[in-house]
Amino acid sequence: MTKKRTAILISGRGSNMMSLVEAAAGLEFPALIAAVISNRPDAAGLAWAAAHGIPTRVVDHKAFANRHAFEDGLQAALDDFGTELVCLAGFMRVLGAGIVARWSGRMVNIHPSLLPSFKGLHTHEQALAAGVRISGCTAHFVVPEMDAGPIIAQAAVPVVDGDTPDSLAARVLGVEHRLYPHALALVASGRARMAGDRVVGERSPMGVNQAEWLMSPPLGVLG
Ligand code: GRF
Protein backbone atom coordinates (compact mmCIF):
# COMPACT_ATOMS: atom_id res chain seq x y z
CA MET A 1 0.00 0.00 0.00
CA THR A 2 1.28 3.44 -0.95
CA LYS A 3 0.42 5.84 1.82
CA LYS A 4 -0.77 9.32 0.84
CA ARG A 5 1.59 12.02 2.03
CA THR A 6 -0.57 14.27 4.19
CA ALA A 7 0.19 17.69 5.64
CA ILE A 8 -1.79 18.91 8.64
CA LEU A 9 -2.34 22.65 9.01
CA ILE A 10 -2.85 23.96 12.52
CA SER A 11 -3.00 27.29 14.36
CA GLY A 12 -3.27 26.23 18.00
CA ARG A 13 -3.35 23.31 20.40
CA GLY A 14 -3.70 20.72 17.66
CA SER A 15 -5.68 17.99 19.40
CA ASN A 16 -7.22 16.87 16.09
CA MET A 17 -3.74 16.83 14.58
CA MET A 18 -2.67 14.53 17.43
CA SER A 19 -5.53 12.13 16.71
CA LEU A 20 -4.53 12.04 13.02
CA VAL A 21 -0.85 11.46 13.84
CA GLU A 22 -1.72 8.65 16.24
CA ALA A 23 -4.09 6.97 13.80
CA ALA A 24 -1.54 7.28 10.99
CA ALA A 25 1.00 5.40 13.11
CA GLY A 26 -1.04 2.27 12.35
CA LEU A 27 0.55 0.00 9.75
CA GLU A 28 -2.66 -0.28 7.74
CA PHE A 29 -3.54 3.42 7.82
CA PRO A 30 -3.57 4.75 4.24
CA ALA A 31 -2.04 8.17 5.02
CA LEU A 32 1.40 9.16 6.27
CA ILE A 33 1.72 12.47 8.10
CA ALA A 34 4.45 14.18 6.11
CA ALA A 35 4.36 17.51 7.97
CA VAL A 36 2.58 19.69 10.48
CA ILE A 37 2.49 23.30 9.33
CA SER A 38 1.34 26.23 11.46
CA ASN A 39 0.67 29.83 10.55
CA ARG A 40 1.40 30.71 14.18
CA PRO A 41 4.91 30.22 15.60
CA ASP A 42 3.45 29.77 19.10
CA ALA A 43 0.99 27.00 18.19
CA ALA A 44 1.19 24.46 21.01
CA GLY A 45 0.71 21.56 18.60
CA LEU A 46 4.06 22.20 16.90
CA ALA A 47 6.11 21.03 19.88
CA TRP A 48 3.97 17.91 20.24
CA ALA A 49 4.39 17.05 16.56
CA ALA A 50 8.16 17.60 16.68
CA ALA A 51 8.41 15.45 19.81
CA HIS A 52 6.62 12.69 17.90
CA GLY A 53 9.06 12.82 15.01
CA ILE A 54 6.85 14.71 12.56
CA PRO A 55 8.57 17.40 10.43
CA THR A 56 7.17 20.82 11.33
CA ARG A 57 7.19 24.17 9.59
CA VAL A 58 5.95 27.66 10.48
CA VAL A 59 4.53 29.73 7.64
CA ASP A 60 3.73 32.89 9.58
CA HIS A 61 1.03 34.89 7.82
CA LYS A 62 2.37 38.03 9.50
CA ALA A 63 5.66 37.65 7.63
CA PHE A 64 3.96 38.11 4.24
CA ALA A 65 2.76 41.31 2.60
CA ASN A 66 -0.71 39.98 1.80
CA ARG A 67 -2.84 36.85 1.68
CA HIS A 68 -1.74 35.95 -1.82
CA ALA A 69 1.94 35.98 -0.78
CA PHE A 70 1.13 33.96 2.36
CA GLU A 71 -0.66 31.33 0.30
CA ASP A 72 2.30 31.14 -2.09
CA GLY A 73 4.48 30.50 0.96
CA LEU A 74 2.10 27.84 2.18
CA GLN A 75 2.03 26.16 -1.23
CA ALA A 76 5.84 26.16 -1.32
CA ALA A 77 5.93 24.44 2.08
CA LEU A 78 3.37 21.86 0.93
CA ASP A 79 5.50 21.21 -2.16
CA ASP A 80 8.64 20.84 -0.03
CA PHE A 81 7.03 17.97 1.84
CA GLY A 82 5.70 16.25 -1.28
CA THR A 83 2.16 16.75 0.00
CA GLU A 84 -0.67 14.83 -1.65
CA LEU A 85 -3.47 15.55 0.85
CA VAL A 86 -4.04 18.45 3.26
CA CYS A 87 -5.97 18.28 6.53
CA LEU A 88 -7.00 21.55 8.15
CA ALA A 89 -7.16 21.00 11.91
CA GLY A 90 -8.01 24.15 13.79
CA PHE A 91 -6.31 26.21 11.07
CA MET A 92 -7.61 29.72 11.63
CA ARG A 93 -6.88 31.41 8.28
CA VAL A 94 -9.44 31.54 5.53
CA LEU A 95 -7.81 30.24 2.35
CA GLY A 96 -8.43 31.98 -0.97
CA ALA A 97 -10.05 30.51 -4.05
CA GLY A 98 -6.69 29.97 -5.80
CA ILE A 99 -5.10 27.63 -3.30
CA VAL A 100 -8.45 25.96 -2.58
CA ALA A 101 -8.91 25.23 -6.30
CA ARG A 102 -5.40 23.84 -6.49
CA TRP A 103 -6.22 21.38 -3.70
CA SER A 104 -9.79 20.67 -4.78
CA GLY A 105 -10.79 17.19 -3.66
CA ARG A 106 -7.52 16.83 -1.75
CA MET A 107 -8.05 19.25 1.15
CA VAL A 108 -10.22 18.27 4.12
CA ASN A 109 -11.47 20.23 7.16
CA ILE A 110 -13.25 19.36 10.38
CA HIS A 111 -15.90 21.68 11.78
CA PRO A 112 -17.50 21.27 15.21
CA SER A 113 -21.14 21.26 14.14
CA LEU A 114 -23.48 19.21 12.01
CA LEU A 115 -23.11 21.25 8.83
CA PRO A 116 -24.80 23.03 7.20
CA SER A 117 -25.89 24.30 10.64
CA PHE A 118 -23.71 26.71 12.59
CA LYS A 119 -20.94 27.65 10.20
CA GLY A 120 -18.11 29.97 11.17
CA LEU A 121 -16.98 30.95 14.63
CA HIS A 122 -18.73 30.55 18.01
CA THR A 123 -20.25 27.31 16.76
CA HIS A 124 -21.30 25.97 20.15
CA GLU A 125 -22.82 29.30 21.24
CA GLN A 126 -24.83 29.20 18.00
CA ALA A 127 -25.98 25.64 18.68
CA LEU A 128 -27.03 26.42 22.26
CA ALA A 129 -28.80 29.62 21.19
CA ALA A 130 -30.75 27.63 18.60
CA GLY A 131 -31.83 25.09 21.22
CA VAL A 132 -30.81 22.03 19.22
CA ARG A 133 -30.86 18.72 21.11
CA ILE A 134 -28.19 17.13 18.95
CA SER A 135 -24.91 18.61 17.79
CA GLY A 136 -21.74 17.04 16.44
CA CYS A 137 -18.98 17.49 13.92
CA THR A 138 -18.48 17.29 10.18
CA ALA A 139 -15.49 16.31 8.08
CA HIS A 140 -15.78 17.86 4.63
CA PHE A 141 -13.81 18.75 1.56
CA VAL A 142 -12.73 22.38 1.42
CA VAL A 143 -14.32 24.71 -1.13
CA PRO A 144 -13.97 28.49 -1.38
CA GLU A 145 -17.09 29.14 0.70
CA MET A 146 -16.29 28.62 4.38
CA ASP A 147 -17.61 25.40 6.01
CA ALA A 148 -19.61 24.59 2.89
CA GLY A 149 -17.80 21.75 1.11
CA PRO A 150 -19.06 18.25 0.32
CA ILE A 151 -19.58 16.19 3.47
CA ILE A 152 -17.41 13.13 3.98
CA ALA A 153 -18.59 12.02 7.43
CA GLN A 154 -20.46 13.30 10.47
CA ALA A 155 -20.78 12.28 14.10
CA ALA A 156 -23.51 13.36 16.50
CA VAL A 157 -23.57 13.99 20.24
CA PRO A 158 -26.48 14.95 22.52
CA VAL A 159 -26.90 18.46 23.89
CA VAL A 160 -27.78 18.12 27.57
CA ASP A 161 -29.52 20.45 30.01
CA GLY A 162 -27.07 22.85 31.57
CA ASP A 163 -24.58 22.62 28.72
CA THR A 164 -22.26 25.57 28.29
CA PRO A 165 -20.30 26.30 25.11
CA ASP A 166 -17.28 24.73 26.83
CA SER A 167 -19.03 21.55 27.93
CA LEU A 168 -20.58 21.06 24.50
CA ALA A 169 -17.24 21.80 22.82
CA ALA A 170 -15.54 19.14 24.92
CA ARG A 171 -18.19 16.52 24.06
CA VAL A 172 -17.99 17.35 20.36
CA LEU A 173 -14.18 17.33 20.43
CA GLY A 174 -14.25 13.76 21.73
CA VAL A 175 -16.04 12.60 18.58
CA GLU A 176 -13.93 14.85 16.33
CA HIS A 177 -10.91 12.83 17.43
CA ARG A 178 -12.59 9.66 16.19
CA LEU A 179 -14.26 11.04 13.10
CA TYR A 180 -11.31 12.88 11.55
CA PRO A 181 -9.01 9.84 11.28
CA HIS A 182 -11.87 7.87 9.73
CA ALA A 183 -12.52 10.64 7.22
CA LEU A 184 -8.84 10.89 6.31
CA ALA A 185 -8.67 7.12 5.90
CA LEU A 186 -11.69 7.17 3.58
CA VAL A 187 -10.15 9.90 1.41
CA ALA A 188 -6.58 8.59 1.43
CA SER A 189 -7.68 5.10 0.45
CA GLY A 190 -9.94 6.42 -2.33
CA ARG A 191 -13.03 4.97 -0.65
CA ALA A 192 -14.56 8.47 -0.59
CA ARG A 193 -13.91 11.17 -3.16
CA MET A 194 -15.31 14.51 -4.17
CA ALA A 195 -17.56 14.56 -7.24
CA GLY A 196 -18.92 18.06 -7.80
CA ASP A 197 -20.82 19.16 -4.71
CA ARG A 198 -21.13 15.62 -3.32
CA VAL A 199 -18.91 12.90 -1.93
CA VAL A 200 -19.19 9.53 -3.62
CA GLY A 201 -18.15 6.22 -2.15
CA GLU A 202 -18.32 5.56 1.56
CA ARG A 203 -19.82 8.75 2.91
CA SER A 204 -19.80 7.87 6.58
CA PRO A 205 -18.24 5.21 8.75
CA MET A 206 -21.19 5.24 11.11
CA GLY A 207 -24.63 4.83 9.64
CA VAL A 208 -27.07 3.10 11.95
CA ASN A 209 -24.32 1.74 14.18
CA GLN A 210 -23.24 5.16 15.30
CA ALA A 211 -23.80 4.57 19.00
CA GLU A 212 -21.79 1.36 18.89
CA TRP A 213 -19.04 3.02 16.90
CA LEU A 214 -18.79 5.93 19.30
CA MET A 215 -18.44 3.53 22.21
CA SER A 216 -15.70 1.52 20.56
CA PRO A 217 -12.12 2.00 21.77
CA PRO A 218 -10.45 5.21 20.60
CA LEU A 219 -8.11 4.97 17.64
CA GLY A 220 -5.22 6.25 19.67
CA VAL A 221 -4.41 7.57 23.11
CA LEU A 222 -3.59 11.24 23.24
CA GLY A 223 -0.52 12.06 25.26
C1 GRF B 1 -11.82 21.94 16.62
O1 GRF B 1 -13.01 22.01 17.35
C2 GRF B 1 -12.09 21.95 15.14
O2 GRF B 1 -13.29 21.33 14.79
C3 GRF B 1 -12.18 23.41 14.83
O3 GRF B 1 -11.22 24.01 15.65
C4 GRF B 1 -10.97 23.20 16.79
C5 GRF B 1 -9.51 22.90 16.78
O4 GRF B 1 -9.10 22.21 17.93
N1 GRF B 1 -12.00 23.64 13.42
P1 GRF B 1 -7.69 21.49 17.94
O5 GRF B 1 -6.63 22.57 17.63
O6 GRF B 1 -7.69 20.42 16.92
O7 GRF B 1 -7.53 20.98 19.33
Tab-separated table of C-alpha atoms and ligand atoms in Angstrom:
chain	number	residue	atom	x	y	z
A	1	MET	CA	0.000	0.000	0.000
A	2	THR	CA	1.284	3.444	-0.948
A	3	LYS	CA	0.415	5.843	1.816
A	4	LYS	CA	-0.771	9.325	0.837
A	5	ARG	CA	1.587	12.017	2.034
A	6	THR	CA	-0.572	14.269	4.186
A	7	ALA	CA	0.186	17.693	5.635
A	8	ILE	CA	-1.791	18.912	8.635
A	9	LEU	CA	-2.342	22.654	9.005
A	10	ILE	CA	-2.854	23.962	12.524
A	11	SER	CA	-3.003	27.293	14.357
A	12	GLY	CA	-3.269	26.235	18.003
A	13	ARG	CA	-3.351	23.309	20.403
A	14	GLY	CA	-3.700	20.719	17.661
A	15	SER	CA	-5.676	17.995	19.403
A	16	ASN	CA	-7.217	16.874	16.091
A	17	MET	CA	-3.740	16.833	14.577
A	18	MET	CA	-2.670	14.529	17.435
A	19	SER	CA	-5.526	12.133	16.708
A	20	LEU	CA	-4.530	12.035	13.017
A	21	VAL	CA	-0.851	11.455	13.836
A	22	GLU	CA	-1.716	8.646	16.235
A	23	ALA	CA	-4.094	6.974	13.797
A	24	ALA	CA	-1.538	7.285	10.993
A	25	ALA	CA	0.998	5.397	13.108
A	26	GLY	CA	-1.041	2.266	12.353
A	27	LEU	CA	0.547	-0.004	9.753
A	28	GLU	CA	-2.662	-0.280	7.739
A	29	PHE	CA	-3.536	3.423	7.825
A	30	PRO	CA	-3.569	4.747	4.235
A	31	ALA	CA	-2.037	8.174	5.015
A	32	LEU	CA	1.397	9.162	6.270
A	33	ILE	CA	1.716	12.474	8.103
A	34	ALA	CA	4.454	14.182	6.113
A	35	ALA	CA	4.359	17.507	7.969
A	36	VAL	CA	2.577	19.686	10.477
A	37	ILE	CA	2.487	23.301	9.327
A	38	SER	CA	1.345	26.225	11.458
A	39	ASN	CA	0.674	29.833	10.551
A	40	ARG	CA	1.402	30.712	14.178
A	41	PRO	CA	4.914	30.217	15.599
A	42	ASP	CA	3.452	29.767	19.099
A	43	ALA	CA	0.988	26.997	18.193
A	44	ALA	CA	1.194	24.459	21.009
A	45	GLY	CA	0.709	21.562	18.605
A	46	LEU	CA	4.064	22.203	16.903
A	47	ALA	CA	6.109	21.028	19.877
A	48	TRP	CA	3.971	17.906	20.242
A	49	ALA	CA	4.393	17.052	16.561
A	50	ALA	CA	8.163	17.596	16.678
A	51	ALA	CA	8.415	15.447	19.813
A	52	HIS	CA	6.615	12.691	17.901
A	53	GLY	CA	9.058	12.822	15.005
A	54	ILE	CA	6.847	14.711	12.561
A	55	PRO	CA	8.571	17.399	10.433
A	56	THR	CA	7.172	20.822	11.334
A	57	ARG	CA	7.192	24.172	9.591
A	58	VAL	CA	5.952	27.661	10.476
A	59	VAL	CA	4.529	29.729	7.638
A	60	ASP	CA	3.726	32.886	9.576
A	61	HIS	CA	1.027	34.887	7.818
A	62	LYS	CA	2.372	38.027	9.504
A	63	ALA	CA	5.657	37.650	7.629
A	64	PHE	CA	3.957	38.106	4.244
A	65	ALA	CA	2.756	41.314	2.599
A	66	ASN	CA	-0.708	39.975	1.797
A	67	ARG	CA	-2.844	36.847	1.681
A	68	HIS	CA	-1.738	35.948	-1.817
A	69	ALA	CA	1.940	35.977	-0.782
A	70	PHE	CA	1.132	33.964	2.355
A	71	GLU	CA	-0.659	31.326	0.299
A	72	ASP	CA	2.300	31.138	-2.091
A	73	GLY	CA	4.485	30.500	0.956
A	74	LEU	CA	2.098	27.845	2.176
A	75	GLN	CA	2.031	26.160	-1.230
A	76	ALA	CA	5.839	26.163	-1.318
A	77	ALA	CA	5.927	24.442	2.078
A	78	LEU	CA	3.369	21.864	0.932
A	79	ASP	CA	5.496	21.205	-2.160
A	80	ASP	CA	8.642	20.840	-0.026
A	81	PHE	CA	7.027	17.967	1.844
A	82	GLY	CA	5.703	16.247	-1.282
A	83	THR	CA	2.165	16.751	0.001
A	84	GLU	CA	-0.671	14.833	-1.650
A	85	LEU	CA	-3.466	15.552	0.847
A	86	VAL	CA	-4.043	18.448	3.255
A	87	CYS	CA	-5.974	18.280	6.534
A	88	LEU	CA	-7.004	21.550	8.155
A	89	ALA	CA	-7.158	20.996	11.906
A	90	GLY	CA	-8.012	24.151	13.789
A	91	PHE	CA	-6.315	26.214	11.067
A	92	MET	CA	-7.611	29.718	11.625
A	93	ARG	CA	-6.881	31.407	8.285
A	94	VAL	CA	-9.439	31.544	5.528
A	95	LEU	CA	-7.808	30.241	2.346
A	96	GLY	CA	-8.427	31.978	-0.965
A	97	ALA	CA	-10.046	30.510	-4.053
A	98	GLY	CA	-6.694	29.975	-5.800
A	99	ILE	CA	-5.104	27.630	-3.297
A	100	VAL	CA	-8.447	25.956	-2.584
A	101	ALA	CA	-8.909	25.226	-6.300
A	102	ARG	CA	-5.397	23.841	-6.492
A	103	TRP	CA	-6.217	21.377	-3.695
A	104	SER	CA	-9.792	20.672	-4.776
A	105	GLY	CA	-10.791	17.194	-3.655
A	106	ARG	CA	-7.517	16.827	-1.750
A	107	MET	CA	-8.053	19.249	1.150
A	108	VAL	CA	-10.223	18.273	4.122
A	109	ASN	CA	-11.468	20.233	7.157
A	110	ILE	CA	-13.251	19.363	10.375
A	111	HIS	CA	-15.896	21.676	11.777
A	112	PRO	CA	-17.496	21.266	15.211
A	113	SER	CA	-21.143	21.262	14.137
A	114	LEU	CA	-23.477	19.210	12.011
A	115	LEU	CA	-23.114	21.246	8.830
A	116	PRO	CA	-24.805	23.035	7.203
A	117	SER	CA	-25.890	24.304	10.637
A	118	PHE	CA	-23.712	26.715	12.591
A	119	LYS	CA	-20.936	27.650	10.203
A	120	GLY	CA	-18.110	29.974	11.172
A	121	LEU	CA	-16.976	30.946	14.634
A	122	HIS	CA	-18.735	30.551	18.007
A	123	THR	CA	-20.253	27.307	16.764
A	124	HIS	CA	-21.304	25.970	20.148
A	125	GLU	CA	-22.817	29.302	21.236
A	126	GLN	CA	-24.827	29.203	18.000
A	127	ALA	CA	-25.981	25.642	18.682
A	128	LEU	CA	-27.028	26.416	22.259
A	129	ALA	CA	-28.797	29.617	21.189
A	130	ALA	CA	-30.751	27.630	18.596
A	131	GLY	CA	-31.830	25.093	21.220
A	132	VAL	CA	-30.814	22.033	19.219
A	133	ARG	CA	-30.859	18.721	21.110
A	134	ILE	CA	-28.186	17.126	18.954
A	135	SER	CA	-24.911	18.605	17.789
A	136	GLY	CA	-21.745	17.044	16.442
A	137	CYS	CA	-18.985	17.486	13.924
A	138	THR	CA	-18.479	17.294	10.183
A	139	ALA	CA	-15.486	16.306	8.076
A	140	HIS	CA	-15.785	17.861	4.634
A	141	PHE	CA	-13.806	18.748	1.556
A	142	VAL	CA	-12.728	22.382	1.425
A	143	VAL	CA	-14.319	24.706	-1.129
A	144	PRO	CA	-13.966	28.493	-1.378
A	145	GLU	CA	-17.095	29.137	0.698
A	146	MET	CA	-16.295	28.619	4.381
A	147	ASP	CA	-17.608	25.405	6.005
A	148	ALA	CA	-19.609	24.593	2.893
A	149	GLY	CA	-17.801	21.752	1.113
A	150	PRO	CA	-19.059	18.248	0.317
A	151	ILE	CA	-19.583	16.195	3.466
A	152	ILE	CA	-17.409	13.127	3.983
A	153	ALA	CA	-18.589	12.022	7.425
A	154	GLN	CA	-20.460	13.301	10.466
A	155	ALA	CA	-20.776	12.276	14.100
A	156	ALA	CA	-23.505	13.364	16.497
A	157	VAL	CA	-23.575	13.985	20.242
A	158	PRO	CA	-26.475	14.948	22.519
A	159	VAL	CA	-26.900	18.456	23.889
A	160	VAL	CA	-27.780	18.120	27.573
A	161	ASP	CA	-29.519	20.451	30.011
A	162	GLY	CA	-27.068	22.851	31.568
A	163	ASP	CA	-24.577	22.618	28.723
A	164	THR	CA	-22.260	25.572	28.287
A	165	PRO	CA	-20.302	26.301	25.108
A	166	ASP	CA	-17.282	24.734	26.827
A	167	SER	CA	-19.028	21.551	27.929
A	168	LEU	CA	-20.582	21.064	24.501
A	169	ALA	CA	-17.244	21.801	22.815
A	170	ALA	CA	-15.540	19.144	24.920
A	171	ARG	CA	-18.189	16.524	24.063
A	172	VAL	CA	-17.995	17.347	20.356
A	173	LEU	CA	-14.181	17.330	20.431
A	174	GLY	CA	-14.254	13.760	21.732
A	175	VAL	CA	-16.040	12.600	18.577
A	176	GLU	CA	-13.930	14.852	16.334
A	177	HIS	CA	-10.911	12.835	17.435
A	178	ARG	CA	-12.594	9.661	16.186
A	179	LEU	CA	-14.255	11.045	13.098
A	180	TYR	CA	-11.314	12.877	11.549
A	181	PRO	CA	-9.007	9.844	11.282
A	182	HIS	CA	-11.874	7.872	9.729
A	183	ALA	CA	-12.520	10.644	7.218
A	184	LEU	CA	-8.841	10.892	6.308
A	185	ALA	CA	-8.666	7.118	5.896
A	186	LEU	CA	-11.694	7.171	3.576
A	187	VAL	CA	-10.152	9.900	1.406
A	188	ALA	CA	-6.579	8.595	1.435
A	189	SER	CA	-7.683	5.095	0.446
A	190	GLY	CA	-9.944	6.419	-2.331
A	191	ARG	CA	-13.032	4.968	-0.648
A	192	ALA	CA	-14.557	8.468	-0.593
A	193	ARG	CA	-13.913	11.167	-3.159
A	194	MET	CA	-15.309	14.508	-4.175
A	195	ALA	CA	-17.562	14.563	-7.237
A	196	GLY	CA	-18.920	18.060	-7.799
A	197	ASP	CA	-20.819	19.155	-4.710
A	198	ARG	CA	-21.129	15.625	-3.318
A	199	VAL	CA	-18.910	12.899	-1.933
A	200	VAL	CA	-19.190	9.532	-3.619
A	201	GLY	CA	-18.152	6.218	-2.152
A	202	GLU	CA	-18.319	5.564	1.565
A	203	ARG	CA	-19.820	8.746	2.912
A	204	SER	CA	-19.801	7.868	6.576
A	205	PRO	CA	-18.237	5.212	8.751
A	206	MET	CA	-21.187	5.245	11.108
A	207	GLY	CA	-24.631	4.835	9.642
A	208	VAL	CA	-27.074	3.097	11.947
A	209	ASN	CA	-24.324	1.743	14.177
A	210	GLN	CA	-23.243	5.164	15.296
A	211	ALA	CA	-23.797	4.570	18.997
A	212	GLU	CA	-21.793	1.360	18.888
A	213	TRP	CA	-19.037	3.023	16.895
A	214	LEU	CA	-18.788	5.935	19.301
A	215	MET	CA	-18.444	3.534	22.211
A	216	SER	CA	-15.699	1.517	20.557
A	217	PRO	CA	-12.118	1.995	21.768
A	218	PRO	CA	-10.450	5.210	20.605
A	219	LEU	CA	-8.108	4.975	17.638
A	220	GLY	CA	-5.221	6.254	19.670
A	221	VAL	CA	-4.405	7.570	23.115
A	222	LEU	CA	-3.592	11.235	23.239
A	223	GLY	CA	-0.525	12.058	25.259
B	1	GRF	C1	-11.817	21.936	16.622
B	1	GRF	O1	-13.007	22.012	17.350
B	1	GRF	C2	-12.085	21.948	15.141
B	1	GRF	O2	-13.288	21.330	14.794
B	1	GRF	C3	-12.180	23.408	14.835
B	1	GRF	O3	-11.216	24.014	15.650
B	1	GRF	C4	-10.969	23.201	16.794
B	1	GRF	C5	-9.508	22.899	16.778
B	1	GRF	O4	-9.096	22.207	17.926
B	1	GRF	N1	-12.000	23.637	13.423
B	1	GRF	P1	-7.690	21.490	17.943
B	1	GRF	O5	-6.633	22.568	17.633
B	1	GRF	O6	-7.691	20.418	16.916
B	1	GRF	O7	-7.533	20.978	19.329
